[in-house]
mmCIF file with all atom_site columns, C-alpha atoms in Angstrom:
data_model
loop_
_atom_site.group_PDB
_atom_site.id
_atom_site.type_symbol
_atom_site.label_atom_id
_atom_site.label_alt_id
_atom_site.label_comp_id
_atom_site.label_asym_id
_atom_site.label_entity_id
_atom_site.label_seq_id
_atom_site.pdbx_PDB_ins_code
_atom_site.Cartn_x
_atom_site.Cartn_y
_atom_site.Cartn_z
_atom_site.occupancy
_atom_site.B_iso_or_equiv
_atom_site.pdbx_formal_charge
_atom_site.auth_seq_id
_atom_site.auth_comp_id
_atom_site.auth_asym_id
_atom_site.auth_atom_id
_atom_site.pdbx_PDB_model_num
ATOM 1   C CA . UNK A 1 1   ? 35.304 41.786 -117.211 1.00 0.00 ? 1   UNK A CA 1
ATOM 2   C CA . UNK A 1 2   ? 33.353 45.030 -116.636 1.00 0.00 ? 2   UNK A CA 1
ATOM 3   C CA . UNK A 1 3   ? 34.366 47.572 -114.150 1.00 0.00 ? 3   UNK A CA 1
ATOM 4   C CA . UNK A 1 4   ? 31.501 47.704 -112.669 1.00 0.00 ? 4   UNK A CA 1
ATOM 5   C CA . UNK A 1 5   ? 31.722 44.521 -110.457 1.00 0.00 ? 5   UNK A CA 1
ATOM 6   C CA . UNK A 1 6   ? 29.465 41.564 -109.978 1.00 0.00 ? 6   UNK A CA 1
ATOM 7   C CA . UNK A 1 7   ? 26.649 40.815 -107.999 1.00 0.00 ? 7   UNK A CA 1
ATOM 8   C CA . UNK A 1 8   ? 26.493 37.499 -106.507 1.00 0.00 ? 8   UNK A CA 1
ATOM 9   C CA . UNK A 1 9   ? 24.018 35.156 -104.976 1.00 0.00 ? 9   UNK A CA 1
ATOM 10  C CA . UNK A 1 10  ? 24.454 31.970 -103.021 1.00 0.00 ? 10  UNK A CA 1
ATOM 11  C CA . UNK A 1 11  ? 23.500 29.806 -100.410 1.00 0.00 ? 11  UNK A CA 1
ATOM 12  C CA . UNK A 1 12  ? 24.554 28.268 -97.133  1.00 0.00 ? 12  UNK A CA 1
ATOM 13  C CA . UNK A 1 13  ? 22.258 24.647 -96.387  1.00 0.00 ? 13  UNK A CA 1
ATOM 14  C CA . UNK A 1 14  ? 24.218 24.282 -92.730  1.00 0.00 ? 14  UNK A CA 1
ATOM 15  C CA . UNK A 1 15  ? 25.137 27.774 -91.762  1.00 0.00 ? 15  UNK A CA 1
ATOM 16  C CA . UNK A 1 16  ? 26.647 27.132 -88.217  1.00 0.00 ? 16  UNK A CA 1
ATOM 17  C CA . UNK A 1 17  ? 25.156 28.948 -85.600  1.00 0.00 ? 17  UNK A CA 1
ATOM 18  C CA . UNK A 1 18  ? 22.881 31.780 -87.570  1.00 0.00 ? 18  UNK A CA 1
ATOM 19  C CA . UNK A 1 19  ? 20.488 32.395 -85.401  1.00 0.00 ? 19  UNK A CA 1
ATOM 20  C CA . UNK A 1 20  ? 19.013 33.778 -88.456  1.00 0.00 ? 20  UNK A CA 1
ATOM 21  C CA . UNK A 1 21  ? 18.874 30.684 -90.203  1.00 0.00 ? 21  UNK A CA 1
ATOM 22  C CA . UNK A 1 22  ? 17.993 28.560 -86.965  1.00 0.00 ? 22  UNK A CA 1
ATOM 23  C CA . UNK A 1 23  ? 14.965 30.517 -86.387  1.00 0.00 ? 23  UNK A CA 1
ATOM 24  C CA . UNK A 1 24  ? 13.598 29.745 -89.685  1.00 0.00 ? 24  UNK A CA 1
ATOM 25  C CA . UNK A 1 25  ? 14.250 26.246 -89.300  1.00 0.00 ? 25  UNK A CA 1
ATOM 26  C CA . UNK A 1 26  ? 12.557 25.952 -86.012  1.00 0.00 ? 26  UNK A CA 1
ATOM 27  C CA . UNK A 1 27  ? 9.806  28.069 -86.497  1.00 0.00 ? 27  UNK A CA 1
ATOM 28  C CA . UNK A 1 28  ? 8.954  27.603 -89.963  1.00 0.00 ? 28  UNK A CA 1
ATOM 29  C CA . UNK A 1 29  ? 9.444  31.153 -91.059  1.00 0.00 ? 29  UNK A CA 1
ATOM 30  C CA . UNK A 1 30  ? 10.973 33.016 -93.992  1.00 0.00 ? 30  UNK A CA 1
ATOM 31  C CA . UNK A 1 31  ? 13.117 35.388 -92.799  1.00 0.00 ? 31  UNK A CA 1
ATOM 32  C CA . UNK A 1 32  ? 13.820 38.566 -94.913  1.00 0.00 ? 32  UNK A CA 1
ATOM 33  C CA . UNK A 1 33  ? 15.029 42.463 -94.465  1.00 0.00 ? 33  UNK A CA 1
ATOM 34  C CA . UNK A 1 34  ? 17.873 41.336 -91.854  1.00 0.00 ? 34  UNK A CA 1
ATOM 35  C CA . UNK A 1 35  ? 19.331 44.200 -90.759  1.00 0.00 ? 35  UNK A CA 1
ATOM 36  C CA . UNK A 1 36  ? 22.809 44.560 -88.891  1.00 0.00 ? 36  UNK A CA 1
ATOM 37  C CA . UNK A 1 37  ? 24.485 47.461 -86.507  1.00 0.00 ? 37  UNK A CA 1
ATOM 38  C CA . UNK A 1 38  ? 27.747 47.960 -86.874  1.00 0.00 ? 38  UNK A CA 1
ATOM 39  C CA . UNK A 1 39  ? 29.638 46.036 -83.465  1.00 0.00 ? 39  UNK A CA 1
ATOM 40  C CA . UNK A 1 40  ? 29.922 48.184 -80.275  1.00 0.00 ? 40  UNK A CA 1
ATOM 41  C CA . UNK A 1 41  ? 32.650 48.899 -77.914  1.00 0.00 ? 41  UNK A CA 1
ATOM 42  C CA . UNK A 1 42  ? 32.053 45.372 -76.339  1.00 0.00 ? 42  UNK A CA 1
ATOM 43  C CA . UNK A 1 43  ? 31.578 43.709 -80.279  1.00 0.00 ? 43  UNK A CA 1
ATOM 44  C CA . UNK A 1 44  ? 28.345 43.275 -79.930  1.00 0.00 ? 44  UNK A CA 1
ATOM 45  C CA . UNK A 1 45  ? 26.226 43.394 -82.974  1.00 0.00 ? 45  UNK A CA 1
ATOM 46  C CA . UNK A 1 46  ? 22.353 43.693 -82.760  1.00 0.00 ? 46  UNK A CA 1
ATOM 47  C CA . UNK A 1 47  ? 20.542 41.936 -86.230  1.00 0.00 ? 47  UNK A CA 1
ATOM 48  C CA . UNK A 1 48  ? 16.657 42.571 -86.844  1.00 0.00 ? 48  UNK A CA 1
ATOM 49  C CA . UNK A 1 49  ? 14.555 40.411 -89.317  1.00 0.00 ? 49  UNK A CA 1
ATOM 50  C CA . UNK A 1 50  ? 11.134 39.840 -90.526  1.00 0.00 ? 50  UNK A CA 1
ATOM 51  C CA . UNK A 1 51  ? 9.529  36.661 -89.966  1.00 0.00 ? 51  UNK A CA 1
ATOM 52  C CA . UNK A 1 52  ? 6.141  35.636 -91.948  1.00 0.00 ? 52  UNK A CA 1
ATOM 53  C CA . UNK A 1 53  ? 4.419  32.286 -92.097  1.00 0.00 ? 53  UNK A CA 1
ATOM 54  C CA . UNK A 1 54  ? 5.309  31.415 -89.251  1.00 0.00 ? 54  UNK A CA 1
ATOM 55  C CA . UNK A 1 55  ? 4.367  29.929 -85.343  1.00 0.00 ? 55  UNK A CA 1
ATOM 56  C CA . UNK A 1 56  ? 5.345  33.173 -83.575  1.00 0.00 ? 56  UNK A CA 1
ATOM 57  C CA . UNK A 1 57  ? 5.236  31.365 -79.792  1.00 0.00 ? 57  UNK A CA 1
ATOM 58  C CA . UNK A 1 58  ? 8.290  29.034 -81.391  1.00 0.00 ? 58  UNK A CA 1
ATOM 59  C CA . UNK A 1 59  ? 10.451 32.775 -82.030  1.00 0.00 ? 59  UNK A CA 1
ATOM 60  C CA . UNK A 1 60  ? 9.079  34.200 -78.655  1.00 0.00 ? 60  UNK A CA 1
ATOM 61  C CA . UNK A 1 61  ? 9.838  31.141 -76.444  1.00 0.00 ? 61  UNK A CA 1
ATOM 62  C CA . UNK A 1 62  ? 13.689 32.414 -77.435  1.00 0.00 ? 62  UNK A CA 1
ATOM 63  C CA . UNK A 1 63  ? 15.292 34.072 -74.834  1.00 0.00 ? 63  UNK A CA 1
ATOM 64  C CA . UNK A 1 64  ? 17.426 35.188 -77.173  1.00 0.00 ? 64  UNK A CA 1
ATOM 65  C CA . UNK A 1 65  ? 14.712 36.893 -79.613  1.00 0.00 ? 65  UNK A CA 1
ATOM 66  C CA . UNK A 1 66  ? 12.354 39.977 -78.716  1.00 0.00 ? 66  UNK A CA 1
ATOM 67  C CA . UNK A 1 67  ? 9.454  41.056 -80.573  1.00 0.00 ? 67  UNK A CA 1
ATOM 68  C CA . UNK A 1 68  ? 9.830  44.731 -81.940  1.00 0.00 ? 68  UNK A CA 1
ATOM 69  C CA . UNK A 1 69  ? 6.201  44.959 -83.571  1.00 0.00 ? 69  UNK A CA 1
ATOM 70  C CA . UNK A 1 70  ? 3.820  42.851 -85.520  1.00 0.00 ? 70  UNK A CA 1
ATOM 71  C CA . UNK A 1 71  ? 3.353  43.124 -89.572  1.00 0.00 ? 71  UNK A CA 1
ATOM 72  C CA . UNK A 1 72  ? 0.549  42.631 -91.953  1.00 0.00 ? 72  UNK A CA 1
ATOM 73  C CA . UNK A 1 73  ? 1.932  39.367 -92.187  1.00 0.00 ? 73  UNK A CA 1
ATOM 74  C CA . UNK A 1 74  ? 4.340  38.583 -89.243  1.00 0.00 ? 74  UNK A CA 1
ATOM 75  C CA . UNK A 1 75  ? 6.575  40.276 -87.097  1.00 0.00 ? 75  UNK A CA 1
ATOM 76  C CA . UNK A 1 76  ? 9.820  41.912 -86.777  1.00 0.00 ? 76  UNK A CA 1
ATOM 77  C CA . UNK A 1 77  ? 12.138 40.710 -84.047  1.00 0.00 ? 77  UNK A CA 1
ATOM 78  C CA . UNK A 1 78  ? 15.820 41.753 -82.829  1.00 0.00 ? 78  UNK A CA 1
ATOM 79  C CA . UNK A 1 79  ? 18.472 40.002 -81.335  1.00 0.00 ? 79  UNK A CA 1
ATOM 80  C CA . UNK A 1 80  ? 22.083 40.856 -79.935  1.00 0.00 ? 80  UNK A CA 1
ATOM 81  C CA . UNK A 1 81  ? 24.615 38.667 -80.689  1.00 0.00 ? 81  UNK A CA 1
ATOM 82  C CA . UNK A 1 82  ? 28.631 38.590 -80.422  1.00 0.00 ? 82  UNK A CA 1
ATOM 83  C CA . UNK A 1 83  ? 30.859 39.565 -83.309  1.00 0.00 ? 83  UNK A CA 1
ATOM 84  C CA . UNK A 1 84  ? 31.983 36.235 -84.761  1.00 0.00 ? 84  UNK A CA 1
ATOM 85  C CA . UNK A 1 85  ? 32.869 34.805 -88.197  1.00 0.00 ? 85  UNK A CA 1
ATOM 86  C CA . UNK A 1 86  ? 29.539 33.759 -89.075  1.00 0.00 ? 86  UNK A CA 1
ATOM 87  C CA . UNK A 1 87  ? 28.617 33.621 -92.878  1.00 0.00 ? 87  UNK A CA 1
ATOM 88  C CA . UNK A 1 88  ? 27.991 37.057 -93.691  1.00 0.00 ? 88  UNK A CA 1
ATOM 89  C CA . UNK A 1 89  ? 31.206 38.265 -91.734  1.00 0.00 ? 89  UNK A CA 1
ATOM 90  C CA . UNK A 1 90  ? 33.122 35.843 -93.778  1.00 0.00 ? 90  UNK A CA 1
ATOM 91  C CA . UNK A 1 91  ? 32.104 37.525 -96.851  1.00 0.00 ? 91  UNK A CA 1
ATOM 92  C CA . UNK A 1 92  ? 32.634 40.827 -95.638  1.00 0.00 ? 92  UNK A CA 1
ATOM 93  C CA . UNK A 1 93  ? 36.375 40.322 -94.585  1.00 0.00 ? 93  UNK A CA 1
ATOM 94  C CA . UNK A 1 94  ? 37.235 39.902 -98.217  1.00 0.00 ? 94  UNK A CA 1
ATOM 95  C CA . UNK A 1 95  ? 35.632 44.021 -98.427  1.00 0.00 ? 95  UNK A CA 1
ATOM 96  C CA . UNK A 1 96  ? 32.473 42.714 -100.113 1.00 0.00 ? 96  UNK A CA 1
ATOM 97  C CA . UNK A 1 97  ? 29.380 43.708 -98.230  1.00 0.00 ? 97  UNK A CA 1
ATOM 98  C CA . UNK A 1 98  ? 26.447 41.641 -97.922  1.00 0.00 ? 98  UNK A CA 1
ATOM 99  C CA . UNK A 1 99  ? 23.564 43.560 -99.610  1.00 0.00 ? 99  UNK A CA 1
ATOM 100 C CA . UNK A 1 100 ? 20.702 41.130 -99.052  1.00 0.00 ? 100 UNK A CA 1
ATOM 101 C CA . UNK A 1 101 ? 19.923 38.156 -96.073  1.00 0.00 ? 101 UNK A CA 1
ATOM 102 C CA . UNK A 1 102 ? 17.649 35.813 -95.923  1.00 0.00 ? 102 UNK A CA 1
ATOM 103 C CA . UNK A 1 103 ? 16.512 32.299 -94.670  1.00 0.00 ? 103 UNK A CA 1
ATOM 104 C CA . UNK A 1 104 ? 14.118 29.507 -95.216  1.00 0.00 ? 104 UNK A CA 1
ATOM 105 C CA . UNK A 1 105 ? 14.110 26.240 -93.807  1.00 0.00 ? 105 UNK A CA 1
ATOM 106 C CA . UNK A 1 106 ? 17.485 26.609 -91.895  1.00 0.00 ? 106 UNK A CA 1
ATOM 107 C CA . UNK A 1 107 ? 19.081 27.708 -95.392  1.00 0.00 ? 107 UNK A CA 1
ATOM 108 C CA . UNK A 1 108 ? 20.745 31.045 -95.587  1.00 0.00 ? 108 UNK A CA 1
ATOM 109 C CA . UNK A 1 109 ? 20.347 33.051 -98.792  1.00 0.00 ? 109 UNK A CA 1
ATOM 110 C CA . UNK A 1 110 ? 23.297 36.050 -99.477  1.00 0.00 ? 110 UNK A CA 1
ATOM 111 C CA . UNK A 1 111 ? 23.549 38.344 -102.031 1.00 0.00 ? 111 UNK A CA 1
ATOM 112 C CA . UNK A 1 112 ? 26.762 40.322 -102.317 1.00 0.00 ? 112 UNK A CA 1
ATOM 113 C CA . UNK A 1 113 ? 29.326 42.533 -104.747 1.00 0.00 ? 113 UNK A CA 1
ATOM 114 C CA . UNK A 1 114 ? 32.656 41.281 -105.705 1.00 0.00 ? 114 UNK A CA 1
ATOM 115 C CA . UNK A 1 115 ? 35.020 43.860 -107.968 1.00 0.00 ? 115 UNK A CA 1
ATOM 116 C CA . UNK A 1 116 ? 36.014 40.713 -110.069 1.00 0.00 ? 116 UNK A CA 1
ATOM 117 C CA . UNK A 1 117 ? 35.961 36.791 -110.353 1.00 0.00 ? 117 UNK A CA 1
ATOM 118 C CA . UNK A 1 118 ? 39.036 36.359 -108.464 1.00 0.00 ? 118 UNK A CA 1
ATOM 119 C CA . UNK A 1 119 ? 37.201 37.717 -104.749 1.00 0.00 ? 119 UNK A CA 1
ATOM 120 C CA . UNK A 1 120 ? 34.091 35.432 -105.967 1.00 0.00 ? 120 UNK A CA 1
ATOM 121 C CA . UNK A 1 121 ? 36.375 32.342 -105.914 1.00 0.00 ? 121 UNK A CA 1
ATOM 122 C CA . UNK A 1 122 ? 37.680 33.113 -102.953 1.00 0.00 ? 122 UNK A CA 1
ATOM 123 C CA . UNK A 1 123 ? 35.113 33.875 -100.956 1.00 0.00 ? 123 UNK A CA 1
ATOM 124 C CA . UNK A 1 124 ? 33.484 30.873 -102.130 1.00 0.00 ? 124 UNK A CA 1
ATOM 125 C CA . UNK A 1 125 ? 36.728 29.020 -101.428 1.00 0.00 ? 125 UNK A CA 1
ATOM 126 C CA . UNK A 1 126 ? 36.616 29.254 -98.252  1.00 0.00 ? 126 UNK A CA 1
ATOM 127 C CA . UNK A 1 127 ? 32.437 29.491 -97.115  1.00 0.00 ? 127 UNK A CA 1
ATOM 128 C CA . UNK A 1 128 ? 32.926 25.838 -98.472  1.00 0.00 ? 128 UNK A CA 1
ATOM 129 C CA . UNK A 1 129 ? 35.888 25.670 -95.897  1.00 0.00 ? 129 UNK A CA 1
ATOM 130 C CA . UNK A 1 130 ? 34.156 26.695 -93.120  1.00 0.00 ? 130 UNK A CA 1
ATOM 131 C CA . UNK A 1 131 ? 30.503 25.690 -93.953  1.00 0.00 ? 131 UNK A CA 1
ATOM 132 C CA . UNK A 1 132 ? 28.622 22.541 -95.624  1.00 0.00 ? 132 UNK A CA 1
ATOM 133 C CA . UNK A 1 133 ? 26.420 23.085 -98.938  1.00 0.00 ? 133 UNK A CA 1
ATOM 134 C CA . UNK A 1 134 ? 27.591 25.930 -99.862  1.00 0.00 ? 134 UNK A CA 1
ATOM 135 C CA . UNK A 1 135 ? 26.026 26.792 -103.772 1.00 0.00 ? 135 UNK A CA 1
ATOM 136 C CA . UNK A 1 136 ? 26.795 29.597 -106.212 1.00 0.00 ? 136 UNK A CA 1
ATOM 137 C CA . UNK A 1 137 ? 23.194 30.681 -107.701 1.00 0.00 ? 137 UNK A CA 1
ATOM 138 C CA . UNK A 1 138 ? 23.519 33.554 -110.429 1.00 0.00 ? 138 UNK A CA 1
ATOM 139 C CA . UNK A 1 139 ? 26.244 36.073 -110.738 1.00 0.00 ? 139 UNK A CA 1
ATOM 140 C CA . UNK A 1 140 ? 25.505 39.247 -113.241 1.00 0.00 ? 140 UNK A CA 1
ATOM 141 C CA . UNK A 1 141 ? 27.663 41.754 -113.727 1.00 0.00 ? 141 UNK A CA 1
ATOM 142 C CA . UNK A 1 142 ? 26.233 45.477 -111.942 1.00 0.00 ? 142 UNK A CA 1
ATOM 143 C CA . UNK A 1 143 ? 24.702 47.555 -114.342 1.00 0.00 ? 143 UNK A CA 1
ATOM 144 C CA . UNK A 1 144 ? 23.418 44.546 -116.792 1.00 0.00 ? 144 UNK A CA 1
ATOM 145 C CA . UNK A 1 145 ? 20.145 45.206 -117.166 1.00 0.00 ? 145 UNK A CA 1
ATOM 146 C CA . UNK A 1 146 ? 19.319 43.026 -119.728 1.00 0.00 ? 146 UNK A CA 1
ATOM 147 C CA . UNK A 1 147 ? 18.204 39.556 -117.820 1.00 0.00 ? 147 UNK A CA 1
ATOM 148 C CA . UNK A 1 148 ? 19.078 37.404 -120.954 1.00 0.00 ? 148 UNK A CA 1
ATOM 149 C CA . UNK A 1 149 ? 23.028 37.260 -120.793 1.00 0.00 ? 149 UNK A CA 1
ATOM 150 C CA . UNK A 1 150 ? 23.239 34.222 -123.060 1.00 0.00 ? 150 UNK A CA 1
ATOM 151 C CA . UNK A 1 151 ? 27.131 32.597 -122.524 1.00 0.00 ? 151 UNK A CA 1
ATOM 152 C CA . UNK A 1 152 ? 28.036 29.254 -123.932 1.00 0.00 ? 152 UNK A CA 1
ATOM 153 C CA . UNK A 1 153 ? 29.124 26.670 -121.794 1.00 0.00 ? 153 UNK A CA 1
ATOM 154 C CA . UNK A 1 154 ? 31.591 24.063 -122.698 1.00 0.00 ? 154 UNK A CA 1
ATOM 155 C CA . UNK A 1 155 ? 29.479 21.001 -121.113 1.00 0.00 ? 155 UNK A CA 1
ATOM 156 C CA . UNK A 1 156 ? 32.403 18.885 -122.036 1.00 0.00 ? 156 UNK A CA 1
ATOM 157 C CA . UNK A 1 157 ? 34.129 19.782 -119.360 1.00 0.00 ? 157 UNK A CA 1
ATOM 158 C CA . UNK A 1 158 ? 31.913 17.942 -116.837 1.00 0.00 ? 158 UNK A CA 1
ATOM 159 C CA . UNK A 1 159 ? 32.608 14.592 -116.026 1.00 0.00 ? 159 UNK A CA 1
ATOM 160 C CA . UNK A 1 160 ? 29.278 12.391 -116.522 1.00 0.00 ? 160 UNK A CA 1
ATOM 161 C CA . UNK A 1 161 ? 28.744 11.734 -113.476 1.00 0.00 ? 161 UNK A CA 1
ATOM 162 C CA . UNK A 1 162 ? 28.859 15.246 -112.243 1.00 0.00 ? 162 UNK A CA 1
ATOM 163 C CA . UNK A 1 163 ? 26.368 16.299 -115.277 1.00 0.00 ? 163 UNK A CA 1
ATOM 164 C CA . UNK A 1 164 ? 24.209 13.801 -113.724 1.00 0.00 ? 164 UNK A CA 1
ATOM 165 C CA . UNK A 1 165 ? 24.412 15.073 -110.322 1.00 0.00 ? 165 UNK A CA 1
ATOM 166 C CA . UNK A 1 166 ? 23.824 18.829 -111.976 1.00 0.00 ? 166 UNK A CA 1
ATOM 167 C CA . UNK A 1 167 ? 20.920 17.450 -113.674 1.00 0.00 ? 167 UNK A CA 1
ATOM 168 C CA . UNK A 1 168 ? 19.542 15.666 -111.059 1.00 0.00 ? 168 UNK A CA 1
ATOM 169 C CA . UNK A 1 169 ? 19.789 18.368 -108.633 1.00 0.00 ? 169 UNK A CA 1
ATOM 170 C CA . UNK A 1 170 ? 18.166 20.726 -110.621 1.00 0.00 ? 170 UNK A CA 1
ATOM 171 C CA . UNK A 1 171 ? 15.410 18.087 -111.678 1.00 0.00 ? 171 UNK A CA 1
ATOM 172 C CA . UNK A 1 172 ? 14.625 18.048 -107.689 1.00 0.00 ? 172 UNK A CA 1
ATOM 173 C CA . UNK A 1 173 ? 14.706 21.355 -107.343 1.00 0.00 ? 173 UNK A CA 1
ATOM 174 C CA . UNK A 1 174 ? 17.474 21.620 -104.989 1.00 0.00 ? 174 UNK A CA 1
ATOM 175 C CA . UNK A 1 175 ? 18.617 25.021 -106.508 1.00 0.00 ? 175 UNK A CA 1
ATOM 176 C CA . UNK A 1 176 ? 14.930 26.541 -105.848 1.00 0.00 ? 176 UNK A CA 1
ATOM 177 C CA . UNK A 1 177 ? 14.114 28.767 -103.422 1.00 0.00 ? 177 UNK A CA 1
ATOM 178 C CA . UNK A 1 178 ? 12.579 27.592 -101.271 1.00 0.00 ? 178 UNK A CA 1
ATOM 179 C CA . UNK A 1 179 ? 14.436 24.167 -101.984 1.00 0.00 ? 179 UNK A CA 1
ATOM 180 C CA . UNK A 1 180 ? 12.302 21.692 -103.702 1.00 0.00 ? 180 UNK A CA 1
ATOM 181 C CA . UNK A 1 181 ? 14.743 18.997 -102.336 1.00 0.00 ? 181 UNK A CA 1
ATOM 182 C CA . UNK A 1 182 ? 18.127 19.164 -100.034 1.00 0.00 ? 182 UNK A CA 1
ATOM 183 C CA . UNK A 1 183 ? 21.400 17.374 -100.268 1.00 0.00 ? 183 UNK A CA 1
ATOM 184 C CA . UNK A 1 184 ? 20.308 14.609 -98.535  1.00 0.00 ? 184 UNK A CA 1
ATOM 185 C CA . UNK A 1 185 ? 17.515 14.096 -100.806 1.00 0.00 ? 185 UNK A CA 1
ATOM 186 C CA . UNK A 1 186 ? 19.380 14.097 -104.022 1.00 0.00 ? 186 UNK A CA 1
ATOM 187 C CA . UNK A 1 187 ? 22.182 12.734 -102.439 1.00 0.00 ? 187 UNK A CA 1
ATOM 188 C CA . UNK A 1 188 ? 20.087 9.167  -102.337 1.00 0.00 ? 188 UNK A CA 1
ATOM 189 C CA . UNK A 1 189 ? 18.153 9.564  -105.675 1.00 0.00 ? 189 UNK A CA 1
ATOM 190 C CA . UNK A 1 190 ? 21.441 9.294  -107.110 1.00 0.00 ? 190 UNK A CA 1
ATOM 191 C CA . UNK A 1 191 ? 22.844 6.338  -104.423 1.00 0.00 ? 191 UNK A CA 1
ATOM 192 C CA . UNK A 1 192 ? 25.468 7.956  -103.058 1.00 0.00 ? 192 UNK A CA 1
ATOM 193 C CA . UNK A 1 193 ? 27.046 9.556  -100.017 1.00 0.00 ? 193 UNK A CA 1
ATOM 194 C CA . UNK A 1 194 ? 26.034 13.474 -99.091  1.00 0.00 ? 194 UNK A CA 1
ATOM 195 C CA . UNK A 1 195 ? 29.717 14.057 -99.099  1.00 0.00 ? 195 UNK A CA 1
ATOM 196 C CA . UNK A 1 196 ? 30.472 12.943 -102.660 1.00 0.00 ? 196 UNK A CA 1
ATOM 197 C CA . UNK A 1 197 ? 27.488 14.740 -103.741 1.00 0.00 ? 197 UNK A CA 1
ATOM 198 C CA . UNK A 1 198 ? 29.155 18.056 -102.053 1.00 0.00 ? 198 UNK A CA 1
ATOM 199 C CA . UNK A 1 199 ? 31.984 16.930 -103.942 1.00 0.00 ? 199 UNK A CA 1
ATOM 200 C CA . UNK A 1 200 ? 30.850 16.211 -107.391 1.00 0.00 ? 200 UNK A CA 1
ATOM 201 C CA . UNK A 1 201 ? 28.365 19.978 -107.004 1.00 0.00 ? 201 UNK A CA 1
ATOM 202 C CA . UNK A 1 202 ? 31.254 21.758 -106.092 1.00 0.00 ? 202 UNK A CA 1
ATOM 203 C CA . UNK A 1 203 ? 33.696 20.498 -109.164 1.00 0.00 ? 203 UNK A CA 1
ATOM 204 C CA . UNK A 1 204 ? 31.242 21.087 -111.521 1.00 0.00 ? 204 UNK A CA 1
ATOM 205 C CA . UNK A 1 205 ? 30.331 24.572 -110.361 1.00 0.00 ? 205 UNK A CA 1
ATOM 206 C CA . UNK A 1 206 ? 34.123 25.423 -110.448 1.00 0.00 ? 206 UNK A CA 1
ATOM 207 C CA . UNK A 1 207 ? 33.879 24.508 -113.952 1.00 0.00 ? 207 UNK A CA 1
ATOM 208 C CA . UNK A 1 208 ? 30.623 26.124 -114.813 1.00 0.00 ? 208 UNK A CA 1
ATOM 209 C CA . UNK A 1 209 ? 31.989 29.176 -112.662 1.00 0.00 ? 209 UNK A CA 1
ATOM 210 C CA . UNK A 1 210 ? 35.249 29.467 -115.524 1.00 0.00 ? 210 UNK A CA 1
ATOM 211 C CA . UNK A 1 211 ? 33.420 29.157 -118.206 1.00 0.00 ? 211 UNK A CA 1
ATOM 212 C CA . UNK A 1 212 ? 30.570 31.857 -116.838 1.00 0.00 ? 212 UNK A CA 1
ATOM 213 C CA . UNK A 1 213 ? 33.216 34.274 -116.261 1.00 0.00 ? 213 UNK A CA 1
ATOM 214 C CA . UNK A 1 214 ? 35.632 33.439 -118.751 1.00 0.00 ? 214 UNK A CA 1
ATOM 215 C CA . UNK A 1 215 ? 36.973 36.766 -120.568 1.00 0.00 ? 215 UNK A CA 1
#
């Protein structure tokens, strides 16, 4: 493994209490360029975002929310919130800051650098303790620049009926962004519970995830 480190991406489908993520379930709004202050004296940390395509009366009937200015496209709002262990400070207690936010549809999007597969698999490890659908969407190592970084994957190792749930998921579009379906959604294309979905996804990714990263 390089050096260098790897960027990852994932997702969060039910991220708690991100008001973040709530706002653009309940307004409809894709929310990018968050921006956090470090906590104060009192541990509060204030978070900005930009909301576009979205009903703006939904985000300003928030007491919680408060406009900062308007955009070619939407508007910028800030919040204050208390320091708690909310997705992004659950990465960042394993010293991997969160270099990217963003939401759509209630689903959180993180990007992030780990020094090495081991802080990946934790992290992820426990965001899938603390949080439902959590999903691993690309890691690269830093300084890769060419987008092609062709690996062969032992498929073998997947049961068939988690290749099917893989296959199905994708099919649906449930690792698009924005999601083309959620885990409900796939969860009863393929007849079974959302839970044994979660299940199946998350063997198979550990798999996939070894393989990816393999030496």
């Amino acid at each position: 493994m390089s050096d260098s480190g790897i960027r990852v991406e994932l997702s969060v489908d039910t991220p708690g209490a991100c008001p973040v993520a709530s706002v653009s379930d309940e307004a409809g709004a894709a929310v990018t360029d968050v921006a956090r202050s470090s906590p104060d004296a009192d541990g509060q940390v204030i978070e900005e975002f930009t909301a576009t395509g979205t009903d703006e009366g939904a985000i300003e009937a928030r007491e919680d929310m408060d406009k900062v200015f308007a955009t070619g496209s939407g508007a910028r709002y800030q919040f204050s919130r208390s320091r708690t262990e909310c997705v992004c400070e659950a990465v960042e207690t394993y010293d991997c800051p969160v270099a990217d936010i963003r939401a759509e549809g209630g689903q959180l999007h993180l990007t992030f650098h780990a020094p090495d597969v081991d802080r990946v698999r934790a992290i992820v490890t426990r965001l899938k303790e603390l949080y439902d659908g959590v999903s691993l969407r690309s890691m690269r190592r830093n300084g890769d620049v060419d987008p092609v970084d062709s690996i062969l994957v032992d498929r073998s190792k997947l049961t068939d009926r988690q290749q099917e749930v893989l296959e199905t998921a994708v099919e649906m579009g449930y690792f698009q962004y924005p999601k083309g379906a959620n885990a409900g959604d796939v969860a009863s294309e393929l007849d079974i519970s959302v839970s044994t979905f979660a299940e199946h996804l998350a063997a198979a990714q550990t798999k996939l995830l070894d393989s990816i990263v393999a030496e």
